[in-house]
PDB file of C-alpha atoms in Angstrom:
ATOM      1  CA  MET A  21       5.698  -1.211   9.578  1.00 94.00           C
ATOM      2  CA  GLN A  22       3.439   1.793   9.123  1.00 95.00           C
ATOM      3  CA  GLY A  23       3.097   3.936   6.031  1.00 95.00           C
ATOM      4  CA  THR A  24       0.838   5.961   3.775  1.00 94.00           C
ATOM      5  CA  ILE A  25      -0.952   5.155   0.531  1.00 95.00           C
ATOM      6  CA  ILE A  26       0.670   7.604  -1.877  1.00 95.00           C
ATOM      7  CA  ARG A  27      -0.926   6.437  -5.129  1.00 96.00           C
ATOM      8  CA  LEU A  28      -4.123   4.438  -5.519  1.00 96.00           C
ATOM      9  CA  LEU A  29      -5.232   2.939  -8.833  1.00 96.00           C
ATOM     10  CA  PRO A  30      -8.538   1.222  -7.974  1.00 94.00           C
ATOM     11  CA  ASN A  31      -9.431   0.359 -11.586  1.00 94.00           C
ATOM     12  CA  ASN A  32      -6.137  -1.494 -11.929  1.00 95.00           C
ATOM     13  CA  GLY A  33      -6.334  -3.142  -8.501  1.00 95.00           C
ATOM     14  CA  TYR A  34      -3.117  -1.858  -6.969  1.00 95.00           C
ATOM     15  CA  CYS A  35      -1.529   0.990  -5.061  1.00 96.00           C
ATOM     16  CA  PHE A  36       1.823   2.289  -3.880  1.00 95.00           C
ATOM     17  CA  ILE A  37       2.629   2.661  -0.208  1.00 96.00           C
ATOM     18  CA  ARG A  38       5.451   4.739   1.259  1.00 95.00           C
ATOM     19  CA  GLY A  39       6.682   3.298   4.541  1.00 94.00           C
ATOM     20  CA  GLU A  40       8.039   5.113   7.555  1.00 93.00           C
ATOM     21  CA  ASP A  41      11.483   4.350   6.091  1.00 92.00           C
ATOM     22  CA  ASN A  42      10.549   6.683   3.159  1.00 93.00           C
ATOM     23  CA  VAL A  43      10.670   3.789   0.654  1.00 92.00           C
ATOM     24  CA  SER A  44       7.783   3.260  -1.793  1.00 92.00           C
ATOM     25  CA  ARG A  45       6.380  -0.233  -2.293  1.00 93.00           C
ATOM     26  CA  PHE A  46       3.969  -1.796  -4.771  1.00 92.00           C
ATOM     27  CA  ALA A  47       0.836  -3.410  -3.304  1.00 94.00           C
ATOM     28  CA  HIS A  48      -1.839  -5.410  -5.093  1.00 93.00           C
ATOM     29  CA  ALA A  49      -5.450  -5.383  -3.888  1.00 96.00           C
ATOM     30  CA  ARG A  50      -4.992  -9.028  -2.844  1.00 95.00           C
ATOM     31  CA  ALA A  51      -2.264  -7.916  -0.407  1.00 95.00           C
ATOM     32  CA  PHE A  52      -4.880  -6.406   1.937  1.00 97.00           C
ATOM     33  CA  ARG A  53      -5.798  -8.751   4.813  1.00 96.00           C
ATOM     34  CA  ASN A  54      -9.469  -7.907   4.358  1.00 92.00           C
ATOM     35  CA  PRO A  55     -10.252  -7.797   0.611  1.00 81.00           C
ATOM     36  CA  LEU A  56     -12.942  -5.140   1.161  1.00 90.00           C
ATOM     37  CA  GLU A  57     -10.416  -2.705   2.650  1.00 93.00           C
ATOM     38  CA  PHE A  58      -8.883  -2.014  -0.758  1.00 95.00           C
ATOM     39  CA  ASP A  59     -12.240  -0.582  -1.854  1.00 93.00           C
ATOM     40  CA  ARG A  60     -12.306   1.695   1.208  1.00 92.00           C
ATOM     41  CA  ALA A  61      -8.673   2.826   0.879  1.00 94.00           C
ATOM     42  CA  ARG A  62      -7.853   6.424  -0.099  1.00 93.00           C
ATOM     43  CA  GLU A  63      -4.660   8.258  -1.025  1.00 93.00           C
ATOM     44  CA  GLY A  64      -3.048   9.722   2.079  1.00 91.00           C
ATOM     45  CA  GLN A  65      -4.519   7.071   4.338  1.00 92.00           C
ATOM     46  CA  GLY A  66      -2.406   5.424   7.004  1.00 94.00           C
ATOM     47  CA  VAL A  67      -1.740   1.691   6.774  1.00 96.00           C
ATOM     48  CA  GLU A  68       0.177  -1.023   8.560  1.00 96.00           C
ATOM     49  CA  PHE A  69       1.937  -3.669   6.449  1.00 97.00           C
ATOM     50  CA  ASP A  70       4.754  -6.169   6.131  1.00 96.00           C
ATOM     51  CA  ALA A  71       7.563  -5.257   3.743  1.00 94.00           C
ATOM     52  CA  VAL A  72       8.983  -7.945   1.455  1.00 93.00           C
ATOM     53  CA  GLN A  73      11.433  -8.189  -1.424  1.00 89.00           C
ATOM     54  CA  ASP A  74       9.892  -9.809  -4.516  1.00 79.00           C
ATOM     55  CA  THR A  75      12.536 -11.553  -6.594  1.00 76.00           C
ATOM     56  CA  GLY A  76      10.170 -13.216  -9.071  1.00 71.00           C
ATOM     57  CA  PRO A  77      10.301 -12.576 -12.848  1.00 70.00           C
ATOM     58  CA  THR A  78       7.318 -10.184 -12.653  1.00 68.00           C
ATOM     59  CA  ALA A  79       8.681  -8.056  -9.776  1.00 66.00           C
ATOM     60  CA  LYS A  80       7.455  -4.450  -9.897  1.00 61.00           C
ATOM     61  CA  SER A  81       8.783  -1.246  -8.332  1.00 55.00           C
ATOM     62  CA  GLY A  82      12.288  -2.612  -7.859  1.00 67.00           C
ATOM     63  CA  GLY A  83      10.870  -5.727  -6.251  1.00 77.00           C
ATOM     64  CA  LEU A  84       9.700  -3.942  -3.099  1.00 88.00           C
ATOM     65  CA  ARG A  85       6.195  -5.019  -2.051  1.00 92.00           C
ATOM     66  CA  ALA A  86       3.779  -4.469   0.797  1.00 94.00           C
ATOM     67  CA  ILE A  87       1.707  -7.418   2.032  1.00 95.00           C
ATOM     68  CA  ASN A  88      -0.699  -8.071   4.927  1.00 97.00           C
ATOM     69  CA  ILE A  89      -1.958  -4.486   4.619  1.00 97.00           C
ATOM     70  CA  VAL A  90      -4.418  -3.149   7.193  1.00 96.00           C
ATOM     71  CA  LEU A  91      -6.002   0.315   7.159  1.00 95.00           C
ATOM     72  CA  LEU A  92      -5.207   2.216  10.345  1.00 91.00           C
ATOM     73  CA  PRO A  93      -8.156   3.246  12.523  1.00 82.00           C
ATOM     74  CA  GLY A  94      -9.101   6.853  12.048  1.00 67.00           C
ATOM     75  CA  GLY A  95      -8.272   6.818   8.362  1.00 59.00           C
ATOM     76  CA  TYR A  96      -5.697   9.517   7.723  1.00 55.00           C
ATOM     77  CA  ALA A  97      -3.502   8.697  10.693  1.00 46.00           C
ATOM     78  CA  VAL A  98      -0.272   9.356   8.788  1.00 48.00           C
ATOM     79  CA  ILE A  99       0.552  12.608   6.986  1.00 53.00           C
ATOM     80  CA  LYS A 100       0.300  12.279   3.191  1.00 53.00           C
ATOM     81  CA  LEU A 101       3.771  12.452   1.675  1.00 56.00           C
ATOM     82  CA  PRO A 102       4.488  13.945  -1.761  1.00 59.00           C
ATOM     83  CA  ILE A 103       5.102  11.468  -4.573  1.00 56.00           C
TER      84      ILE A 103
END
């Protein structure tokens, strides 16, 4: 699935991604395939990811998560959506 980083909190090590289905998902820095990509990520940037439902006791954002995140070539390939 493709989406856009709508909120990036680099000091906390996570972000929120809104998918093409218009649903926001929590994503930890460790969810990026290449760990260095989190440091290069910016709000409004296009990404590709797998969507999963987290049912664990520490589930955030309604349990919706993004994993296997990859920055899209060209950076801002997807229009930034309002929060």
